[in-house]
Amino acid sequence: MDKLRIRGGNPLKGQISISGAKNAALPLQAACLLTDEKLTLTNLPLLADITTMNRLLAQHGVEVHINGRDAFGSSGRSVELDAGDIFNLTAPYDLVRKMRASVLVLGPLLARFGQAKVSLPGGCAIGTRPVDLHIKGLQAMGAQIDIEGGYILAKAPEGGLVGAEFVFPQVSVGATENLMMAATLAKGETILMNAAREPEIGDLARCLIAMGAEIEGIGSDRLVIKGKDRLHGATYAVLPDRIEAGTFAMAAAITGGELELVGARMADLKSVVKTLAGAHVKVTETANGLLVASNGDLVGVDVMTEPFPGFPTDLQAQMMALMCVAKGASMITETIFENRFMHVPELTRMGANITVHGSSALVRGVPKLTGAPVMATDLRASVSLVLAGLAAQGETTVNRIYHLDRGYERVEAKLAACGADMERVKEED
Ligand code: EPZ
């Protein structure tokens, strides 16, 4: 198993190209199941999760081609997905437990084929993460759903799913995506209220529209979808990853550096930019993306995670790393997931002063962090330790970086090109 070795203290300077967004790409890949024509996706990030989704789709019968070649078990910058010949409507436990986003095949399979069997994902490191809203929404569209042997068994009524009005009792990104996809092939109109407004939802809606779907309300919490008999093929480019961009913005800030994030979009990062401004980190728009600059003189700010357009939970751990070395105190409150502070004990091992009270963490800034061997059990917690390592005195080794590889493309190469002293090493080294 690989690990990262980081010697902290170098201010980062230069340009980083932001990759396509993992959390936009995964639902877009699942959307191929809605049509018997080819869906070509471009600007995909080269990540383990994208490969896992290709593998899941392939076992349903999707032909996955990269550069014209059969790509089962690999991934590429662009991929052609042809779901013309689906022979298996089951998403097995082995793949779903590896990656929760696998549940996104449920809506499309059920809408196009009238049935689907998808393993329940189970809990994960950051929380219990139930899928009850996905199920309730599909039931509102007429599906009969039973849970048996750890699987969701879903069946559409004779004649297919029917449009419905569904109010999400709680904002859910994945459930909004699943229901929006299902609604594109349902009979009549579906209205989704209190829908998630994340940019990744807009990306999926735009791709579905390119495939012939009719969707209104993009960017709002009320989505109106008029069902069609069929969708067709399309070519669609995945949007740039706002979470990768936000992470590198914080890397520039924590090292007192200056990075241009090529492809990053202000509109997707407004709350983050505002929070960073409060911490004395300057973010400005350039012709290529965003320029982030800091003189290292950081100030503590309070942060509360919220659904978009609020501060994203996927940047909470990174922001906490930043606040560890800011002047004064910062209260960080996590409202989306109940167990997303796993980075706290590891940051503490590096000299941070953090006290957790329920869903809030009080971070009192310290003048310096010190390098240490650390590890984390989820993606964003792992990258927060990388940020802490970049600022720390001495050497940090981040273990178990397969979590990082799920969501950050060549993170060490991108940061090292901007002056970070870091390398990937094999566990046995
Ligand atoms: C997406 O997860 C992202 N994953 C997550 O990214 C992200 O943290 C999360 O949205 C919130 O922004 C992908 O897009 C692939 P939710 P998702 O449904 O869709 C509860 C990362 O690091 N809930 O919006 O699974 C749930 O438990 C990650 O890249 C229900 O109660 O998140 C949570 O508390 C991890 N019932 C809240 O809603 C449901 O049926 C929001 O979850 C569904 C969700």
Coordinates of C-alpha atoms and ligand atoms in Angstrom, one line a residue:
M1 CA 0.0 0.0 0.0
D2 CA 1.4 3.4 -1.0
K3 CA 2.0 6.3 1.4
L4 CA 2.9 10.0 1.0
R5 CA 6.0 11.5 2.5
I6 CA 5.9 15.2 3.0
R7 CA 8.5 17.6 4.3
G8 CA 6.6 20.8 5.2
G9 CA 7.5 24.4 5.0
N10 CA 7.7 25.3 1.2
P11 CA 5.2 28.0 0.1
L12 CA 3.4 26.6 -3.0
K13 CA 3.8 28.7 -6.2
G14 CA 2.6 28.1 -9.7
Q15 CA -0.4 26.7 -11.6
I16 CA -2.5 23.6 -11.0
S17 CA -4.9 22.3 -13.6
I18 CA -8.2 21.3 -12.0
S19 CA -9.5 17.9 -13.1
G20 CA -13.0 16.9 -13.9
A21 CA -15.2 16.5 -10.9
K22 CA -15.5 13.0 -9.5
N23 CA -18.9 13.7 -7.9
A24 CA -20.2 15.0 -11.3
A25 CA -18.7 12.2 -13.3
L26 CA -20.2 9.3 -11.3
P27 CA -23.9 10.2 -11.9
L28 CA -23.1 11.1 -15.5
Q29 CA -21.6 7.6 -16.0
A30 CA -24.8 6.0 -14.5
A31 CA -26.9 8.2 -16.9
C32 CA -25.7 6.0 -19.8
L33 CA -28.1 3.4 -18.6
L34 CA -31.0 5.6 -19.7
T35 CA -30.4 5.1 -23.4
D36 CA -29.6 2.4 -25.9
E37 CA -27.4 4.9 -27.7
K38 CA -23.8 5.9 -27.0
L39 CA -23.0 8.4 -24.2
T40 CA -19.5 9.9 -24.6
L41 CA -18.1 11.6 -21.5
T42 CA -15.0 13.8 -21.7
N43 CA -12.9 15.6 -19.0
L44 CA -13.1 12.6 -16.7
P45 CA -10.7 12.5 -13.8
L46 CA -8.3 9.6 -13.7
L47 CA -9.5 8.1 -10.4
A48 CA -10.2 4.7 -8.8
D49 CA -13.9 5.5 -8.3
I50 CA -14.4 6.3 -12.0
T51 CA -12.9 2.9 -12.8
T52 CA -15.2 1.2 -10.2
M53 CA -18.2 2.8 -11.8
N54 CA -17.1 1.6 -15.3
R55 CA -16.7 -1.9 -13.8
L56 CA -20.2 -1.8 -12.3
L57 CA -21.7 -0.6 -15.6
A58 CA -19.8 -3.3 -17.6
Q59 CA -21.2 -6.1 -15.4
H60 CA -24.7 -4.7 -16.2
G61 CA -23.8 -5.2 -19.9
V62 CA -22.6 -1.6 -20.8
E63 CA -19.8 -1.6 -23.4
V64 CA -17.1 0.6 -22.0
H65 CA -14.7 1.9 -24.5
I66 CA -11.7 4.2 -24.0
N67 CA -9.9 5.3 -27.2
G68 CA -11.9 2.8 -29.2
R69 CA -10.7 -0.1 -27.0
D70 CA -12.5 -2.3 -24.5
A71 CA -11.8 -0.6 -21.2
F72 CA -13.2 -3.0 -18.6
G73 CA -11.4 -2.3 -15.3
S74 CA -9.6 0.9 -16.4
S75 CA -10.4 4.5 -17.0
G76 CA -9.4 7.3 -19.3
R77 CA -9.9 11.0 -19.9
S78 CA -12.9 10.3 -22.1
V79 CA -15.0 7.2 -22.2
E80 CA -17.8 5.8 -24.5
L81 CA -20.6 4.1 -22.7
D82 CA -23.0 2.0 -24.8
A83 CA -25.9 0.5 -22.8
G84 CA -27.6 -0.9 -25.9
D85 CA -27.4 -4.5 -24.6
I86 CA -28.1 -4.7 -20.9
F87 CA -28.2 -8.3 -19.6
N88 CA -28.0 -7.9 -15.8
L89 CA -30.1 -5.6 -13.7
T90 CA -28.3 -6.4 -10.4
A91 CA -25.7 -4.2 -8.8
P92 CA -23.8 -6.6 -6.5
Y93 CA -22.8 -6.0 -2.9
D94 CA -19.1 -6.4 -3.7
L95 CA -19.1 -3.3 -5.9
V96 CA -21.7 -1.2 -4.0
R97 CA -19.9 -1.6 -0.7
K98 CA -16.7 -0.3 -2.3
M99 CA -18.4 2.8 -3.6
R100 CA -21.7 4.1 -2.4
A101 CA -22.3 6.1 -5.6
S102 CA -23.1 2.7 -7.2
V103 CA -26.7 3.2 -5.9
L104 CA -27.1 5.8 -8.7
V105 CA -27.8 2.9 -11.2
L106 CA -31.1 2.2 -9.3
G107 CA -33.1 5.1 -10.8
P108 CA -31.9 4.6 -14.4
L109 CA -32.3 0.8 -14.5
L110 CA -35.7 0.9 -12.9
A111 CA -36.9 3.7 -15.3
R112 CA -35.7 2.0 -18.5
F113 CA -36.1 -1.7 -17.7
G114 CA -38.9 -1.7 -15.1
Q115 CA -36.9 -3.4 -12.5
A116 CA -33.6 -3.4 -10.6
K117 CA -31.8 -5.1 -7.8
V118 CA -29.2 -3.0 -6.0
S119 CA -27.3 -3.9 -2.9
L120 CA -27.8 -1.6 0.1
P121 CA -24.5 0.2 0.6
G122 CA -24.4 -0.1 4.4
G123 CA -22.7 2.5 6.7
C124 CA -19.4 4.2 5.9
A125 CA -16.6 6.0 7.8
I126 CA -18.3 9.4 7.8
G127 CA -21.8 8.4 8.9
T128 CA -24.7 5.9 8.5
R129 CA -25.7 7.4 5.2
P130 CA -29.1 5.7 4.6
V131 CA -30.7 5.6 1.1
D132 CA -34.3 5.9 2.4
L133 CA -34.9 9.1 0.4
H134 CA -33.9 7.4 -2.9
I135 CA -36.4 4.7 -2.1
K136 CA -39.3 7.0 -1.0
G137 CA -38.9 9.1 -4.1
L138 CA -39.1 6.1 -6.4
Q139 CA -42.1 4.8 -4.4
A140 CA -43.8 8.1 -5.0
M141 CA -43.3 7.4 -8.7
G142 CA -45.2 4.1 -8.4
A143 CA -42.3 1.7 -7.8
Q144 CA -42.8 -1.3 -5.5
I145 CA -39.7 -1.7 -3.3
D146 CA -38.8 -4.5 -1.0
I147 CA -35.6 -5.0 1.0
E148 CA -34.5 -8.6 0.9
G149 CA -31.1 -10.1 1.8
G150 CA -29.4 -6.7 1.9
Y151 CA -30.7 -5.8 -1.5
I152 CA -33.2 -3.2 -2.7
L153 CA -35.6 -5.0 -5.0
A154 CA -37.4 -2.4 -7.1
K155 CA -40.2 -2.9 -9.6
A156 CA -42.0 -0.3 -11.7
P157 CA -45.7 -0.5 -12.3
E158 CA -47.0 -2.0 -15.6
G159 CA -46.3 0.7 -18.2
G160 CA -43.4 2.2 -16.2
L161 CA -42.7 4.8 -13.6
V162 CA -45.2 7.7 -13.3
G163 CA -44.3 11.3 -12.7
A164 CA -44.9 12.6 -9.2
E165 CA -44.5 15.5 -6.8
F166 CA -41.8 14.7 -4.2
V167 CA -40.7 17.0 -1.4
F168 CA -37.3 15.9 0.0
P169 CA -37.6 16.1 3.8
Q170 CA -33.8 16.7 3.8
V171 CA -31.5 17.8 1.0
S172 CA -29.8 14.9 -0.6
V173 CA -27.4 15.1 -3.6
G174 CA -27.6 11.4 -4.5
A175 CA -31.3 11.1 -4.1
T176 CA -31.9 14.2 -6.2
E177 CA -29.7 12.7 -8.9
N178 CA -31.4 9.2 -8.8
L179 CA -34.9 10.7 -9.0
M180 CA -34.0 13.2 -11.7
M181 CA -32.6 10.4 -13.9
A182 CA -35.6 8.1 -13.2
A183 CA -38.1 11.0 -14.0
T184 CA -36.6 11.6 -17.4
L185 CA -38.2 8.3 -18.6
A186 CA -41.3 8.4 -16.4
K187 CA -44.9 9.0 -17.7
G188 CA -45.8 12.7 -17.2
E189 CA -44.3 15.4 -15.1
T190 CA -42.2 15.0 -12.0
I191 CA -41.6 17.9 -9.6
L192 CA -38.8 17.6 -7.1
M193 CA -38.9 20.1 -4.2
N194 CA -36.2 20.9 -1.7
A195 CA -33.9 19.3 -4.3
A196 CA -30.1 19.6 -4.0
R197 CA -28.6 22.6 -5.9
E198 CA -25.0 21.4 -6.0
P199 CA -23.2 22.3 -9.3
E200 CA -22.9 18.5 -9.9
I201 CA -26.8 18.3 -10.1
G202 CA -26.8 21.1 -12.8
D203 CA -24.1 19.2 -14.7
L204 CA -26.2 16.0 -14.7
A205 CA -29.3 17.9 -15.7
R206 CA -27.4 19.5 -18.6
C207 CA -26.2 16.2 -19.8
L208 CA -29.7 14.7 -19.6
I209 CA -31.0 17.6 -21.6
A210 CA -28.3 16.9 -24.2
M211 CA -29.7 13.3 -24.3
G212 CA -33.2 14.6 -25.0
A213 CA -34.6 15.1 -21.5
E214 CA -36.8 18.1 -20.6
I215 CA -35.7 19.6 -17.3
E216 CA -36.5 23.0 -15.8
G217 CA -35.3 24.8 -12.7
I218 CA -31.5 24.0 -12.9
G219 CA -29.7 25.7 -10.0
S220 CA -32.9 26.0 -8.0
D221 CA -34.4 23.7 -5.4
R222 CA -37.4 23.0 -7.6
L223 CA -36.8 20.7 -10.5
V224 CA -39.5 20.0 -13.1
I225 CA -38.9 17.0 -15.3
K226 CA -41.2 16.1 -18.2
G227 CA -40.8 12.4 -18.9
K228 CA -39.9 11.1 -22.4
D229 CA -40.4 7.7 -24.1
R230 CA -36.7 7.5 -24.8
L231 CA -33.5 9.4 -24.5
H232 CA -30.7 9.4 -27.1
G233 CA -26.9 9.5 -27.1
A234 CA -24.8 12.6 -26.5
T235 CA -21.3 13.8 -25.9
Y236 CA -20.7 15.7 -22.6
A237 CA -17.8 17.3 -20.8
V238 CA -17.6 16.9 -17.0
L239 CA -17.4 20.1 -15.0
P240 CA -14.2 21.0 -13.2
D241 CA -13.9 19.7 -9.6
R242 CA -14.8 22.5 -7.1
I243 CA -13.7 20.4 -4.2
E244 CA -10.3 19.7 -5.7
A245 CA -10.0 23.5 -6.5
G246 CA -11.0 24.4 -2.9
T247 CA -8.5 21.9 -1.5
F248 CA -5.7 23.4 -3.5
A249 CA -6.8 26.9 -2.5
M250 CA -6.3 25.9 1.1
A251 CA -3.0 24.3 0.2
A252 CA -1.8 27.7 -1.1
A253 CA -3.2 29.4 2.0
I254 CA -1.7 27.1 4.6
T255 CA 1.8 27.4 3.0
G256 CA 1.6 31.2 2.5
G257 CA 1.9 30.7 -1.2
E258 CA 0.2 31.7 -4.5
L259 CA -1.5 29.3 -6.8
E260 CA -3.5 29.7 -10.0
L261 CA -6.2 27.1 -10.2
V262 CA -6.7 26.6 -13.9
G263 CA -10.4 25.8 -14.7
A264 CA -11.7 26.6 -11.2
R265 CA -15.0 28.5 -11.3
M266 CA -15.9 31.3 -8.8
A267 CA -19.6 30.5 -9.2
D268 CA -19.1 27.1 -7.7
L269 CA -16.9 28.3 -4.8
K270 CA -18.6 31.5 -3.6
S271 CA -19.1 30.5 0.0
V272 CA -15.6 29.0 0.2
V273 CA -14.0 32.2 -1.2
K274 CA -16.0 34.3 1.2
T275 CA -14.8 32.1 4.2
L276 CA -11.2 32.3 2.9
A277 CA -11.5 36.1 2.6
G278 CA -12.5 36.1 6.3
A279 CA -9.3 34.2 7.1
H280 CA -7.2 36.7 5.1
V281 CA -6.8 34.6 2.0
K282 CA -7.2 36.4 -1.3
V283 CA -9.0 34.7 -4.1
T284 CA -9.4 36.5 -7.4
E285 CA -10.7 35.5 -10.9
T286 CA -8.2 35.3 -13.7
A287 CA -8.6 34.6 -17.4
N288 CA -7.8 30.9 -16.7
G289 CA -9.6 30.3 -13.4
L290 CA -8.8 31.5 -9.8
L291 CA -5.7 32.9 -8.2
V292 CA -5.3 32.2 -4.5
A293 CA -2.7 34.1 -2.5
S294 CA -1.8 34.3 1.1
N295 CA 1.1 35.8 3.1
G296 CA 0.6 33.0 5.7
D297 CA -0.9 35.5 8.2
L298 CA -4.2 33.6 8.7
V299 CA -7.0 34.5 11.0
G300 CA -9.6 32.1 12.6
V301 CA -13.1 32.1 11.1
D302 CA -16.2 30.2 12.0
V303 CA -17.5 27.7 9.5
M304 CA -20.7 25.7 9.2
T305 CA -21.2 23.1 6.5
E306 CA -24.5 23.3 4.6
P307 CA -25.9 22.1 1.3
F308 CA -24.9 24.2 -1.7
P309 CA -24.7 27.2 -1.9
G310 CA -23.4 26.9 1.7
F311 CA -19.9 25.8 2.7
P312 CA -19.4 22.2 1.5
T313 CA -18.9 19.3 3.9
D314 CA -16.3 18.0 1.4
L315 CA -14.0 20.9 2.3
Q316 CA -14.6 20.9 6.1
A317 CA -11.6 18.8 7.0
Q318 CA -9.3 20.9 4.8
M319 CA -10.6 24.1 6.3
M320 CA -10.0 22.7 9.7
A321 CA -6.3 22.0 8.8
L322 CA -6.0 25.6 7.7
M323 CA -7.6 26.9 10.9
C324 CA -5.1 24.8 13.0
V325 CA -2.4 27.4 12.1
A326 CA -4.5 30.6 12.1
K327 CA -4.4 33.3 14.7
G328 CA -7.2 33.0 17.2
A329 CA -10.0 30.5 17.4
S330 CA -12.4 28.9 14.9
M331 CA -15.6 27.0 15.5
I332 CA -16.2 24.4 12.8
T333 CA -19.7 22.9 12.7
E334 CA -20.5 19.9 10.6
T335 CA -24.2 19.6 9.8
I336 CA -24.3 17.1 6.9
F337 CA -22.6 14.0 8.3
E338 CA -22.6 12.8 11.9
N339 CA -19.1 11.4 12.0
R340 CA -16.9 13.6 9.8
F341 CA -14.2 14.6 12.4
M342 CA -11.9 11.6 12.0
H343 CA -9.1 14.0 11.0
V344 CA -9.2 15.6 14.5
P345 CA -7.2 13.0 16.4
E346 CA -4.6 12.9 13.6
L347 CA -4.3 16.7 13.4
T348 CA -3.9 16.7 17.2
R349 CA -1.0 14.3 16.8
M350 CA 0.6 16.9 14.7
G351 CA 0.3 19.5 17.4
A352 CA -3.1 21.0 16.7
N353 CA -5.3 22.3 19.5
I354 CA -8.9 21.0 18.8
T355 CA -11.8 20.2 21.1
V356 CA -14.9 18.5 19.7
H357 CA -18.3 19.2 21.3
G358 CA -20.9 17.1 19.4
S359 CA -21.1 18.4 15.8
S360 CA -18.8 21.3 16.5
A361 CA -15.0 21.5 16.8
L362 CA -13.3 24.4 18.5
V363 CA -9.9 25.0 16.8
R364 CA -7.4 27.2 18.7
G365 CA -4.7 28.2 16.3
V366 CA -1.1 27.2 17.1
P367 CA 2.0 28.8 15.7
K368 CA 3.3 25.6 14.1
L369 CA 2.3 22.0 13.4
T370 CA 4.9 19.3 13.6
G371 CA 5.3 16.4 11.2
A372 CA 4.1 12.9 12.2
P373 CA 3.0 9.6 10.8
V374 CA -0.7 9.9 10.3
M375 CA -3.6 8.2 8.5
A376 CA -7.3 8.7 7.9
T377 CA -10.2 6.6 6.9
D378 CA -11.9 8.8 4.3
L379 CA -10.9 10.8 1.4
R380 CA -11.3 14.4 2.6
A381 CA -9.9 13.6 6.0
S382 CA -6.8 12.2 4.3
V383 CA -6.2 15.2 2.2
S384 CA -6.5 17.5 5.2
L385 CA -3.5 15.6 6.7
V386 CA -1.6 16.3 3.4
L387 CA -2.4 20.1 3.9
A388 CA -1.3 19.9 7.5
G389 CA 1.9 18.1 6.4
L390 CA 2.7 20.8 3.8
A391 CA 2.7 23.4 6.6
A392 CA 4.3 21.4 9.4
Q393 CA 7.8 21.5 10.6
G394 CA 9.6 18.2 9.7
E395 CA 8.4 15.1 8.0
T396 CA 4.8 13.8 7.8
T397 CA 3.9 10.4 6.3
V398 CA 0.3 10.0 5.3
N399 CA -0.6 6.3 5.3
R400 CA -3.4 4.4 3.6
I401 CA -3.5 6.8 0.7
Y402 CA -5.9 4.6 -1.4
H403 CA -8.6 6.9 0.1
L404 CA -6.8 9.9 -1.5
D405 CA -6.5 8.1 -4.8
R406 CA -10.3 7.7 -4.9
G407 CA -10.7 11.5 -5.2
Y408 CA -7.5 13.3 -6.1
E409 CA -5.8 12.7 -9.3
R410 CA -2.0 12.6 -8.9
V411 CA -2.2 14.8 -5.9
E412 CA 1.6 14.5 -5.1
A413 CA 2.6 15.3 -8.7
K414 CA 0.3 18.4 -8.9
L415 CA 1.6 19.7 -5.5
A416 CA 5.2 18.8 -6.1
A417 CA 5.2 20.7 -9.4
C418 CA 4.4 23.9 -7.4
G419 CA 7.2 23.4 -4.9
A420 CA 5.9 20.9 -2.4
D421 CA 8.6 18.6 -1.1
M422 CA 6.6 15.4 -1.2
E423 CA 6.7 11.9 -2.8
R424 CA 4.8 8.7 -3.0
V425 CA 6.5 5.7 -1.5
K426 CA 5.7 2.0 -1.3
E427 CA 4.7 0.8 2.2
E428 CA 7.7 -1.6 2.4
D429 CA 10.2 1.3 1.8
Ligands
EPZ1 C1 -22.7 13.3 -2.1 O1 -23.0 12.1 -1.3 C2 -21.2 13.3 -2.4 N1 -20.9 12.0 -3.1 C3 -20.4 13.4 -1.1 O2 -19.1 13.4 -1.4 C4 -20.8 14.6 -0.4 O3 -20.2 14.7 0.9 C5 -22.3 14.7 -0.2 O4 -23.0 14.5 -1.4 C6 -22.9 16.0 0.5 O5 -22.5 17.0 -0.3 C7 -21.1 11.9 -4.4 O6 -21.6 12.9 -5.1 C8 -20.7 10.7 -5.1 P1 -26.4 13.2 0.4 P2 -24.5 11.7 -1.1 O7 -27.4 12.2 -0.1 O8 -25.3 11.9 -2.3 C9 -28.6 11.9 4.5 C10 -16.7 13.0 -1.1 O9 -15.8 13.1 -0.2 N2 -29.4 11.1 3.6 O10 -26.5 14.6 0.0 O11 -24.4 10.3 -0.6 C11 -27.1 11.5 4.5 O12 -26.9 10.5 5.5 C12 -18.1 12.7 -0.7 O13 -16.5 13.1 -2.3 C13 -30.5 10.4 4.2 O14 -30.7 10.5 5.4 O15 -24.9 12.7 0.1 C14 -26.4 12.8 4.8 O16 -26.5 13.0 6.2 C15 -18.4 11.8 0.5 N3 -31.2 9.6 3.4 C16 -27.3 13.9 4.1 O17 -28.5 13.2 3.9 C17 -30.9 9.4 2.1 O18 -31.6 8.6 1.4 C18 -26.7 14.3 2.8 O19 -26.3 13.2 2.0 C19 -29.9 10.1 1.5 C20 -29.1 10.9 2.3

